[in-house]
Backbone as a printed PyTorch tensor [residue, N CA C, xyz], in Angstrom:
tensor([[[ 51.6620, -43.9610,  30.4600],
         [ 52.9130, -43.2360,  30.4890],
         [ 52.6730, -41.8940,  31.1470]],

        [[ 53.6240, -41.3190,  31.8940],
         [ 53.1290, -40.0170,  32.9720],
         [ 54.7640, -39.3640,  31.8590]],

        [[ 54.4950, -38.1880,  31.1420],
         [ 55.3350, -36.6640,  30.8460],
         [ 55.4490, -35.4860,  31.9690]],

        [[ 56.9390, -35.7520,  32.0870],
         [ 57.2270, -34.3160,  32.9310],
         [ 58.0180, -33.4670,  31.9110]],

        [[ 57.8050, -31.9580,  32.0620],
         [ 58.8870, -31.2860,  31.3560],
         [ 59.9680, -30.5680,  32.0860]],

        [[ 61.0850, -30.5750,  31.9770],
         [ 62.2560, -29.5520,  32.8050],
         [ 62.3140, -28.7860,  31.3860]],

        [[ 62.6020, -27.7260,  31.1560],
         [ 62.6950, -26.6050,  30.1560],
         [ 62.8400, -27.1010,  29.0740]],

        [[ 63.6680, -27.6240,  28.1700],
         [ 63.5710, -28.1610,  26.9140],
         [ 63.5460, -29.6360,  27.0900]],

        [[ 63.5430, -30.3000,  27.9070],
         [ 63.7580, -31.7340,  28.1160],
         [ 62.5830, -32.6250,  28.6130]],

        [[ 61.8570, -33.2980,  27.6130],
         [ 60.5910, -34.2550,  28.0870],
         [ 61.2300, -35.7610,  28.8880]],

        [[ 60.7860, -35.9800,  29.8730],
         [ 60.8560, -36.8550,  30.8190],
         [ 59.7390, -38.0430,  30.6440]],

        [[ 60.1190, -39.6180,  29.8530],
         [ 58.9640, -40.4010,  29.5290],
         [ 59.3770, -41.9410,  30.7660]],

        [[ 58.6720, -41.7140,  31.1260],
         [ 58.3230, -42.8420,  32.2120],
         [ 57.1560, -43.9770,  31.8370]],

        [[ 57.7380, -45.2330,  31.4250],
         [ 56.5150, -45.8410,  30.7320],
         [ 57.3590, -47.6890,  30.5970]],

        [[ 56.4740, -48.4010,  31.3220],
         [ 57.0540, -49.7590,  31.6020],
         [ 58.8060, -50.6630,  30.7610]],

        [[ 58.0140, -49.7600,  29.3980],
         [ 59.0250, -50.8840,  28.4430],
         [ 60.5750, -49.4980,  27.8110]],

        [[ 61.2530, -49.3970,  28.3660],
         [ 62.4470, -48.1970,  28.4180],
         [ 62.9960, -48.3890,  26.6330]],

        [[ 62.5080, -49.8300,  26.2000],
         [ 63.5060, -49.9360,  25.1840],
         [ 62.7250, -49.4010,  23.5150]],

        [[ 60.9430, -48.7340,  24.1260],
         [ 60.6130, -48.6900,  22.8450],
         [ 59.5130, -47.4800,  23.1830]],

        [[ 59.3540, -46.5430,  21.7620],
         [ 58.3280, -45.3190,  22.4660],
         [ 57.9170, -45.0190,  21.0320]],

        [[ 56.6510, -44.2160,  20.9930],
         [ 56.1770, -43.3490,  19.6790],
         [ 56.3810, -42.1600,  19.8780]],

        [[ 56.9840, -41.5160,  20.7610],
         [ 57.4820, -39.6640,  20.7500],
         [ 58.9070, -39.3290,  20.1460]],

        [[ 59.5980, -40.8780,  19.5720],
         [ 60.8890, -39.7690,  19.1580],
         [ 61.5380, -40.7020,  18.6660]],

        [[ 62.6110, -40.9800,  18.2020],
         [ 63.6830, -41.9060,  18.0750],
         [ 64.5400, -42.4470,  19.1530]],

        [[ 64.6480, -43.5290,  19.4310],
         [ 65.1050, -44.4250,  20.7200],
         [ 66.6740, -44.2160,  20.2640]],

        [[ 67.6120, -43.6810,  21.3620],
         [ 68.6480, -44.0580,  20.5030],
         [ 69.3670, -45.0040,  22.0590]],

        [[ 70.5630, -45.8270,  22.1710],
         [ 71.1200, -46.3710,  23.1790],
         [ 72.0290, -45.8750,  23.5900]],

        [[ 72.9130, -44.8690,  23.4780],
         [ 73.7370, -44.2890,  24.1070],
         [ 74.1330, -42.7490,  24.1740]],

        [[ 75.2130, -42.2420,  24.5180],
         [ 75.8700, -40.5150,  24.5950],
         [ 76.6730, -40.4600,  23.4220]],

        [[ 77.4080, -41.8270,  22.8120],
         [ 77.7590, -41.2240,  21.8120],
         [ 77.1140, -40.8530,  20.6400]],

        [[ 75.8550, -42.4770,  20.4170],
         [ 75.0530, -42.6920,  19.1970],
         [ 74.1710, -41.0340,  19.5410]],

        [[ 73.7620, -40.1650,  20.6410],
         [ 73.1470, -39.1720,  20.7440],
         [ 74.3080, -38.3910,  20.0210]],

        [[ 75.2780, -37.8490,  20.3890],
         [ 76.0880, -37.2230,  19.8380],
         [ 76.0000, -37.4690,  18.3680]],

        [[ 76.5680, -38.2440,  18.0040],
         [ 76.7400, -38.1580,  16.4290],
         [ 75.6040, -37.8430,  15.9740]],

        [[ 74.3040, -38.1910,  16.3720],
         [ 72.8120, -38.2110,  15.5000],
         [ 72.8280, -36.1500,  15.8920]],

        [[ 72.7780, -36.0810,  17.1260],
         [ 72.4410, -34.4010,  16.9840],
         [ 73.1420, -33.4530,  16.4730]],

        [[ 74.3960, -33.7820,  16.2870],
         [ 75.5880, -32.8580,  15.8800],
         [ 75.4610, -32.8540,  14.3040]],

        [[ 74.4750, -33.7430,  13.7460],
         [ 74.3000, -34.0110,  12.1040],
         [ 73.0520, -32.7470,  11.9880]],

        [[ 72.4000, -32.4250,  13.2110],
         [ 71.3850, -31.4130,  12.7780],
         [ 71.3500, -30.7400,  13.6940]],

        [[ 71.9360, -30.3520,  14.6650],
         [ 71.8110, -28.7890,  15.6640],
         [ 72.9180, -28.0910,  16.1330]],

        [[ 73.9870, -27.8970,  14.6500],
         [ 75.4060, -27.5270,  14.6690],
         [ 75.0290, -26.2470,  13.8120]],

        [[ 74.3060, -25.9520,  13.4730],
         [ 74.3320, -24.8030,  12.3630],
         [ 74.8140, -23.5040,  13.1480]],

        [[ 75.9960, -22.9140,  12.7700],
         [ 76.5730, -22.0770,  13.7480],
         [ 75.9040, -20.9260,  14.0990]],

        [[ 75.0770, -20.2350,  13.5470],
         [ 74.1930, -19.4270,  13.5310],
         [ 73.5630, -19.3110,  14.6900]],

        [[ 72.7900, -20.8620,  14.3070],
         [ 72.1350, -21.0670,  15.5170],
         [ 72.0680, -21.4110,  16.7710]],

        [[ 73.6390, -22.4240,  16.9070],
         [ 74.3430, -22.5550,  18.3820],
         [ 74.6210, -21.3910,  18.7560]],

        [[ 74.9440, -20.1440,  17.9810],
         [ 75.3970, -18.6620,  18.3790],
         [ 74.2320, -17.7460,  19.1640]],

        [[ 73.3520, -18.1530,  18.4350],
         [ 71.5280, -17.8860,  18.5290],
         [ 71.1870, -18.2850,  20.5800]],

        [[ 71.4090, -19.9670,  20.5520],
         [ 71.3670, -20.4140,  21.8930],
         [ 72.3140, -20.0460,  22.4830]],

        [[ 73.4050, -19.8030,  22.6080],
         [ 74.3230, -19.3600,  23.5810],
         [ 73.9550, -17.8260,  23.8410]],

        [[ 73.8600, -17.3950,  23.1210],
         [ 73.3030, -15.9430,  23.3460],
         [ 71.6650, -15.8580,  24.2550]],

        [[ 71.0140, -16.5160,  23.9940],
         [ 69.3620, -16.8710,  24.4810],
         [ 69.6170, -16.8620,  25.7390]],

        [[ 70.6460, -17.9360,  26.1800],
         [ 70.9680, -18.8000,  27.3770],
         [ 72.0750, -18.0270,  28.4110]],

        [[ 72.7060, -17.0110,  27.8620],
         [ 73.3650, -16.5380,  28.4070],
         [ 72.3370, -14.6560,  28.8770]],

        [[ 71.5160, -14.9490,  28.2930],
         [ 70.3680, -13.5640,  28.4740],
         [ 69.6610, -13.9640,  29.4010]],

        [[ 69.6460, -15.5450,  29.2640],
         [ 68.1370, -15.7920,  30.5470],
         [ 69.1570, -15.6570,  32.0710]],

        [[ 70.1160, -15.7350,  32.1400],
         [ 71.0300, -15.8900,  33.5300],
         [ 70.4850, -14.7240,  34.3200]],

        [[ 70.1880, -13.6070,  33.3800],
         [ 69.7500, -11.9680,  33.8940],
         [ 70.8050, -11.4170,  34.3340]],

        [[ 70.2750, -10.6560,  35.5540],
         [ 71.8370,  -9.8860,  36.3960],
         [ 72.4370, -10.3660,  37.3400]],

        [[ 72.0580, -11.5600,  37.9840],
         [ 73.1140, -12.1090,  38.3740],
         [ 73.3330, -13.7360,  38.7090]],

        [[ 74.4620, -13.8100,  37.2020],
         [ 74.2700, -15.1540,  36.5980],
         [ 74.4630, -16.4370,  37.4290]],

        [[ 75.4110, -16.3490,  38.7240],
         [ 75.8120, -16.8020,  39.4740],
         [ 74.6340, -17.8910,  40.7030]],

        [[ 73.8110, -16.7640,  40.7990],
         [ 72.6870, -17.0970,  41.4350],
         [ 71.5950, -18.1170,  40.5610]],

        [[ 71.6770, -17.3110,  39.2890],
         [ 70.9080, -18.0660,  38.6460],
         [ 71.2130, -19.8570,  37.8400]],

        [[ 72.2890, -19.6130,  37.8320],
         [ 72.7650, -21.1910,  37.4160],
         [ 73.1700, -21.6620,  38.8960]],

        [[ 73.0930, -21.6800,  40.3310],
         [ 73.1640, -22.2360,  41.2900],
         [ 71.2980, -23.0410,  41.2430]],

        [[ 70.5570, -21.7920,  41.2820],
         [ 68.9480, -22.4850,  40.9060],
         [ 68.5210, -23.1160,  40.2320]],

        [[ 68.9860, -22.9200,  38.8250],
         [ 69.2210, -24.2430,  37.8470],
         [ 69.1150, -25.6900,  38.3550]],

        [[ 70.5310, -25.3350,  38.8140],
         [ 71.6540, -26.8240,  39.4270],
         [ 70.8280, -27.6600,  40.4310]],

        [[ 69.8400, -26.7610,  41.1420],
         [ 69.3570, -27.5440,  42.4050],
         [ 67.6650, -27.4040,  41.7650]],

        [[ 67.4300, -26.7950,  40.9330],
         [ 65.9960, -27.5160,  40.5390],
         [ 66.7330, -28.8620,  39.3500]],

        [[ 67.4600, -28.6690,  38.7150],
         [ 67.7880, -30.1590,  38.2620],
         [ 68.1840, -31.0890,  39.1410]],

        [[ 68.7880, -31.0340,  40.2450],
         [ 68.8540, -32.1920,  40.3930],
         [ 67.9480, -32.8490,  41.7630]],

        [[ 66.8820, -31.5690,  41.5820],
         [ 64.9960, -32.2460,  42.0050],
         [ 64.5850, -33.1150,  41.6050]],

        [[ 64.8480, -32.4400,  40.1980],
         [ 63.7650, -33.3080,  39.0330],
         [ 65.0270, -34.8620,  38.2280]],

        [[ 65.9980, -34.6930,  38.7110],
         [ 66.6120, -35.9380,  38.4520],
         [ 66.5690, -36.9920,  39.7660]],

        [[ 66.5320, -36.3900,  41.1220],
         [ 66.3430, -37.3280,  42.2280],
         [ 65.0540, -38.1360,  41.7970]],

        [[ 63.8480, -37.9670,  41.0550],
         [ 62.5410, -38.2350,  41.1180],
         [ 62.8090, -39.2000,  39.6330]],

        [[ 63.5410, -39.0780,  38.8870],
         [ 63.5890, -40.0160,  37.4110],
         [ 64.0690, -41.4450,  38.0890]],

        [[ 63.0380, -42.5780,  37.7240],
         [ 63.8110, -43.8530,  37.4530],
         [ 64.9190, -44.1580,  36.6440]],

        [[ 65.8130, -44.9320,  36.8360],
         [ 67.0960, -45.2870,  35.7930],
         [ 66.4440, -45.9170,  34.9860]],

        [[ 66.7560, -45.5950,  34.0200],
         [ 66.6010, -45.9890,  32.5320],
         [ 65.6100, -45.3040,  31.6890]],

        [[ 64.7720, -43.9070,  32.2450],
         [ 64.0120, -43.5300,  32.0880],
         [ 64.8570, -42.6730,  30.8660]],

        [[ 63.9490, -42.2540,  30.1290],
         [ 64.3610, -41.9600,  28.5540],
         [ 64.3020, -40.2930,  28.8100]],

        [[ 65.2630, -39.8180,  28.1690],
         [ 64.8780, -37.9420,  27.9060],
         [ 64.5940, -37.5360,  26.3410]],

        [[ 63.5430, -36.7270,  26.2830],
         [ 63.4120, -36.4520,  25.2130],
         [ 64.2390, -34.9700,  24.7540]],

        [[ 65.1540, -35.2410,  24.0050],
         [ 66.1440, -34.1250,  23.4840],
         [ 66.1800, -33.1190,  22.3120]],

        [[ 66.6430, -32.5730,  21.8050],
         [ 66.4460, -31.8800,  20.3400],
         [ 66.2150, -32.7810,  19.2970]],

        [[ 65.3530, -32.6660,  18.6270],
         [ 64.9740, -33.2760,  17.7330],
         [ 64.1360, -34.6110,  17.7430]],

        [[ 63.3540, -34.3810,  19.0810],
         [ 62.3700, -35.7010,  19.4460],
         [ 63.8340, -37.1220,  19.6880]],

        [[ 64.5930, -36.6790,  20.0110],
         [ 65.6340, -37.8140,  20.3630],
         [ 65.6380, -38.4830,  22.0220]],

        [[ 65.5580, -39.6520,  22.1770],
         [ 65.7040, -40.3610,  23.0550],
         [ 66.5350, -41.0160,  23.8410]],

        [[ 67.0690, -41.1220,  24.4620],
         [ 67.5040, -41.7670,  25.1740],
         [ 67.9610, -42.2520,  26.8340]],

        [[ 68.3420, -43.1870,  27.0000],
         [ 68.2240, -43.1310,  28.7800],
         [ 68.7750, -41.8870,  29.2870]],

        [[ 68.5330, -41.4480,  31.0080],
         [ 68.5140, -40.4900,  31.5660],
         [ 69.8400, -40.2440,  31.7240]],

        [[ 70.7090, -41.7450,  32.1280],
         [ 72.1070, -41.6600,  32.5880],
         [ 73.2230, -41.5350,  31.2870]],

        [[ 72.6640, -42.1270,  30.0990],
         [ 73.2630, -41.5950,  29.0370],
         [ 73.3950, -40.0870,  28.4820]],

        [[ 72.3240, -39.0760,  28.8020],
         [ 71.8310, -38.4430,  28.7220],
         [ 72.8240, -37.5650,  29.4060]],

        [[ 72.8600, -37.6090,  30.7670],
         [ 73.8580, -36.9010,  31.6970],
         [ 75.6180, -36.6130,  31.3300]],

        [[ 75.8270, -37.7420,  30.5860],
         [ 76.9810, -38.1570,  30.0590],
         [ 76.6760, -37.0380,  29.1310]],

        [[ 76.2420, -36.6480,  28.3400],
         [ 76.5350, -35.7180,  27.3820],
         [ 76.3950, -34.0850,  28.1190]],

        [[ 75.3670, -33.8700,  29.2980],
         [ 75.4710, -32.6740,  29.8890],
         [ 76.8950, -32.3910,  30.4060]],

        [[ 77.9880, -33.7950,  30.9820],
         [ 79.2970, -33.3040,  31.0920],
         [ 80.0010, -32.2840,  30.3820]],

        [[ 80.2480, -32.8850,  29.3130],
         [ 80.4680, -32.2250,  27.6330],
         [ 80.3870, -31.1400,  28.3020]],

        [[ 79.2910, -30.7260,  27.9960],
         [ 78.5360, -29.4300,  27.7510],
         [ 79.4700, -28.2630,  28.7560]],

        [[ 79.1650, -29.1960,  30.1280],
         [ 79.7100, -28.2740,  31.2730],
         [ 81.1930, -27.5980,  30.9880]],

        [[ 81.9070, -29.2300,  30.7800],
         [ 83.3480, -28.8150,  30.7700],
         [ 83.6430, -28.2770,  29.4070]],

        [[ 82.6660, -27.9430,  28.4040],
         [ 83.7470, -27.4900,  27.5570],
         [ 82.9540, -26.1420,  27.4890]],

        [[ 81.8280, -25.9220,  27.4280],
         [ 81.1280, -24.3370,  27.6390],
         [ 81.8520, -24.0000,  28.7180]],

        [[ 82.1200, -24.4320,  30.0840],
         [ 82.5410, -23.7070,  31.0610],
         [ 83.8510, -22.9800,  30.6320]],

        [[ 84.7320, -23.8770,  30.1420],
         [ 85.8790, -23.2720,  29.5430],
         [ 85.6900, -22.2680,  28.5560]],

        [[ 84.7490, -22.7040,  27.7690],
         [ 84.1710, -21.2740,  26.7050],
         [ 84.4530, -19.6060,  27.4490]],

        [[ 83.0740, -20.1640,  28.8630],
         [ 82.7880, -18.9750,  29.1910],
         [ 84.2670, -18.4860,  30.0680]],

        [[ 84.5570, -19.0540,  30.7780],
         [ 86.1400, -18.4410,  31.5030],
         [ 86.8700, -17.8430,  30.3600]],

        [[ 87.1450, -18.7030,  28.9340],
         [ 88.0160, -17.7540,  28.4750],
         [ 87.5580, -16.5150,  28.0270]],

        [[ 85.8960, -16.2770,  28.0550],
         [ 85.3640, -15.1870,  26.9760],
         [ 85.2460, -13.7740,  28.4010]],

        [[ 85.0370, -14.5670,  29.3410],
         [ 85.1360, -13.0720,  30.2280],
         [ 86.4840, -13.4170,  31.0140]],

        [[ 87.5460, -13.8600,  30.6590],
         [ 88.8160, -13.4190,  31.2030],
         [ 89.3870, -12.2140,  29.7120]],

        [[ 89.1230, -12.4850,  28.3890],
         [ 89.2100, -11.6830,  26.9400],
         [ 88.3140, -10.3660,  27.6170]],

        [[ 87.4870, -10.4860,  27.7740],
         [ 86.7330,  -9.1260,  28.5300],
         [ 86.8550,  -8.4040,  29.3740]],

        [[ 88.4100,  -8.6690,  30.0760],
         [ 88.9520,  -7.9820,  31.5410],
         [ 88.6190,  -8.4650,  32.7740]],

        [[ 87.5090,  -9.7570,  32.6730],
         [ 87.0480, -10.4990,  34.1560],
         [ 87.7600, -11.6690,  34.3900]],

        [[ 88.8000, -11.7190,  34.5420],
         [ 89.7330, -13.2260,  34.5730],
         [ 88.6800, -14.2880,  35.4140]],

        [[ 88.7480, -15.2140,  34.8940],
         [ 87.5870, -16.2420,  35.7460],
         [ 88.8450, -17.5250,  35.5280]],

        [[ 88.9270, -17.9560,  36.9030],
         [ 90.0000, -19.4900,  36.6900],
         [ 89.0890, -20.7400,  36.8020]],

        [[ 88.7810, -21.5540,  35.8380],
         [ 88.1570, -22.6840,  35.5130],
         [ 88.9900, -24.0710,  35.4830]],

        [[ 88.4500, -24.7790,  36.4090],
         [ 89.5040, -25.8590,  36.3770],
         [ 88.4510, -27.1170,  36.7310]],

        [[ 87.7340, -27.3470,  36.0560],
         [ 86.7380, -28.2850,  36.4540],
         [ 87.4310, -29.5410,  36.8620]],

        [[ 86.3020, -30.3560,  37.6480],
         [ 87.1460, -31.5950,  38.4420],
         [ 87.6800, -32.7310,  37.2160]],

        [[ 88.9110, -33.4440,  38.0150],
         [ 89.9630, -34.5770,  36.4730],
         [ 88.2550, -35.4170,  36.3540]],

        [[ 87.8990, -35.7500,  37.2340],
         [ 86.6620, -36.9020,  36.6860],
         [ 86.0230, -36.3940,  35.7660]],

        [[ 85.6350, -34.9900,  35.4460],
         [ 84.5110, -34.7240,  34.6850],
         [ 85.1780, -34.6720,  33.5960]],

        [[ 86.4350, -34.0110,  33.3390],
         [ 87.4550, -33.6270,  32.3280],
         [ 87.2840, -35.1910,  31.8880]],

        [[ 87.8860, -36.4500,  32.4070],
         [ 87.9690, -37.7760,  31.7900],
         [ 86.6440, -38.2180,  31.2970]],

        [[ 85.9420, -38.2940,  31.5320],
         [ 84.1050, -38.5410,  31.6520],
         [ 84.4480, -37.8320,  29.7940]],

        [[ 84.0680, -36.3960,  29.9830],
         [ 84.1920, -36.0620,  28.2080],
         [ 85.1860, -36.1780,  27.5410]],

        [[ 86.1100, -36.8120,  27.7830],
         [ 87.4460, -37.1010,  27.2440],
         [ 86.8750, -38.1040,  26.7470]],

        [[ 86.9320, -39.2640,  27.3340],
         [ 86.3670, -40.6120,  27.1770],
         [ 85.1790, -40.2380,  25.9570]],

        [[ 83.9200, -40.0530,  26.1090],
         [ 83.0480, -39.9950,  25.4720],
         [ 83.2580, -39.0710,  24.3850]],

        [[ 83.7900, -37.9570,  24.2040],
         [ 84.8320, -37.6400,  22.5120],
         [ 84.8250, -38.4540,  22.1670]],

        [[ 86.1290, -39.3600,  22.7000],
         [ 87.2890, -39.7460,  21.8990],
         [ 86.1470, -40.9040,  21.2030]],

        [[ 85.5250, -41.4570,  22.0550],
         [ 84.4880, -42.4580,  21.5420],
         [ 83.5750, -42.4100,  20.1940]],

        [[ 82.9070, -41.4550,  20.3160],
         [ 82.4030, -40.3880,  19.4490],
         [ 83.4600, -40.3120,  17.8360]],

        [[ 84.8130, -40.0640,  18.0730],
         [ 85.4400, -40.1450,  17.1880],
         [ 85.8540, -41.4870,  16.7830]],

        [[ 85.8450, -42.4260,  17.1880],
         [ 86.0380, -43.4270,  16.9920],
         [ 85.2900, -44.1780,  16.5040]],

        [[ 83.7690, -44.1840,  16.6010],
         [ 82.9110, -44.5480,  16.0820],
         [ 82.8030, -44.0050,  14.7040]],

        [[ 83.1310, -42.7470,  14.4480],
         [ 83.1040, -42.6750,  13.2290],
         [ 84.4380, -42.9690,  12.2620]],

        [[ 84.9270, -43.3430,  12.9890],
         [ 85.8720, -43.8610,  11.8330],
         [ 87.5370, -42.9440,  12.2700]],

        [[ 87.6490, -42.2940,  12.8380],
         [ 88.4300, -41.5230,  13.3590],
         [ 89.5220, -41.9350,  14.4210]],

        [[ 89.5400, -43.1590,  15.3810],
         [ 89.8050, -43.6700,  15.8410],
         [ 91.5460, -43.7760,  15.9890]],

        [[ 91.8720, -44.3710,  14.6430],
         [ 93.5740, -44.3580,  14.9260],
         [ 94.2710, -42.8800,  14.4780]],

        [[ 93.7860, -41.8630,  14.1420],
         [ 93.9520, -40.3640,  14.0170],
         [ 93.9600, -40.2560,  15.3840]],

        [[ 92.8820, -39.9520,  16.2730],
         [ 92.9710, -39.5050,  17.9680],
         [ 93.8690, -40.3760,  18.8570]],

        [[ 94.2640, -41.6430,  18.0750],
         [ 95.0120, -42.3140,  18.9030],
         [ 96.5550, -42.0530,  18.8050]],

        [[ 96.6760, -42.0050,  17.4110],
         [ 98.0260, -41.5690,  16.6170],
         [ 98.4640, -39.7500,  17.6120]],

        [[ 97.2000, -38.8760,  17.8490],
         [ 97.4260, -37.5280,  18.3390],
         [ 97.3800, -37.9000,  19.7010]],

        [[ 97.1300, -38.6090,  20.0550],
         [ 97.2130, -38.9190,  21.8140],
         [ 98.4010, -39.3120,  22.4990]],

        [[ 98.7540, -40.0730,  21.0620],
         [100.3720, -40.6600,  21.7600],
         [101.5640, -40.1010,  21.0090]],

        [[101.6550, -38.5190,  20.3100],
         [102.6280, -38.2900,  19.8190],
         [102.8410, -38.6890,  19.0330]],

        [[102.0150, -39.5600,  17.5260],
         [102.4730, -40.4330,  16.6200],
         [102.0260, -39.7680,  15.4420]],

        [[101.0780, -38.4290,  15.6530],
         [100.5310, -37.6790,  14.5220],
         [ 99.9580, -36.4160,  15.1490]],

        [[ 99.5440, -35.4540,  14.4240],
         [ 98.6230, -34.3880,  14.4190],
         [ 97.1330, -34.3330,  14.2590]],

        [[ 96.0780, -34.0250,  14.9640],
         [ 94.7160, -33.7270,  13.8760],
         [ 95.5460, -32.3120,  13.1940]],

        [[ 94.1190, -32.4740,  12.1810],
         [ 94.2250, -32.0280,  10.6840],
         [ 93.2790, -30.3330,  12.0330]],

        [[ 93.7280, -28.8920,  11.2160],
         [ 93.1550, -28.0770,  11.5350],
         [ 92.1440, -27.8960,  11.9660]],

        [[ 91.1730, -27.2650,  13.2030],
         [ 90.1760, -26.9670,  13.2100],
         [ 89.2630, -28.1630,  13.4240]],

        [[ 90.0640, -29.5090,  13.3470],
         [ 89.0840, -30.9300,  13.8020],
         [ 88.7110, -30.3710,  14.9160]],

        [[ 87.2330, -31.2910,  14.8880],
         [ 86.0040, -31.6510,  15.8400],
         [ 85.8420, -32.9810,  15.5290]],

        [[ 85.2740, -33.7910,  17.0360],
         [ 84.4980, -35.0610,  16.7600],
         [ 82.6610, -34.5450,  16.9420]],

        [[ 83.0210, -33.5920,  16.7450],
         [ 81.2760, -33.1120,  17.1200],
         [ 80.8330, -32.7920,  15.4680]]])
């Protein structure tokens, strides 16, 4: 088996995709979702990383998440499909499942950050592309559905009910 690391993310390349001793195998973006959101939600500490992550950008953040963007997707041109990432909490799973949850991330932090420095006097207009918006739409709603949540998001999708305050499927 050959380990690469990109910053928090172990890269395992090793004949058999469906079985490993570094972590828990899981098969998909949602089964990842539900398993990490049971242990790396502690608000403290998502407050902790957003703050970390928003310090490493330095002075000028723009530049620096363009370098990001194009050393990731170096080190993703070079991953075989099906190749496993190792995630928070020694968690596993394929690369392309994997990506599916960095959507998430994009489109709904991005919106984070537009609204927190337009509140700060820097109006920023965020309108990420409909594919990516559907991509984490889709994989939510999934997410909620799997747990049991299912005819609630469906009932609020089509005008037939409300979520309850302050719901998350995370």
């Amino acid at each position: 088996m050959t380990v690469s690391t990109y910053a928090a993310t172990t890269i395992e390349h090793d004949a058999d995709p469906t079985t490993s001793t570094a972590g828990t195998v899981l098969g998909d973006a949602a089964e990842y979702l539900q398993t990490a959101t049971r242990t790396a939600t502690d608000p403290d500490e998502v407050t902790a990383r957003g703050v970390a992550a928003g310090a490493a950008l330095g002075t000028d953040p723009e530049a620096a998440v363009t370098a990001a963007r194009d050393q990731a997707l170096a080190v993703l041109a070079a991953v075989p499909s099906g190749t496993r990432i190792s995630v928070v909490g020694g968690l596993l799973l394929p690369v392309e499942e994997y990506l599916r949850t960095r959507i998430i991330e994009l489109v709904v932090h991005g919106g984070d950050v537009a609204r927190a420095a337009t509140a700060a006097g820097a109006p920023v207009s965020a309108s990420p592309p409909v594919e990516a918006v559907v991509a984490a739409t889709l994989l939510l709603a999934e997410v909620g559905a799997r747990r049991g949540d299912g005819p609630l998001l469906l009932a609020a999708l089509t005008g037939r009910g409300s979520l309850p305050a302050a719901y998350s499927v995370l």
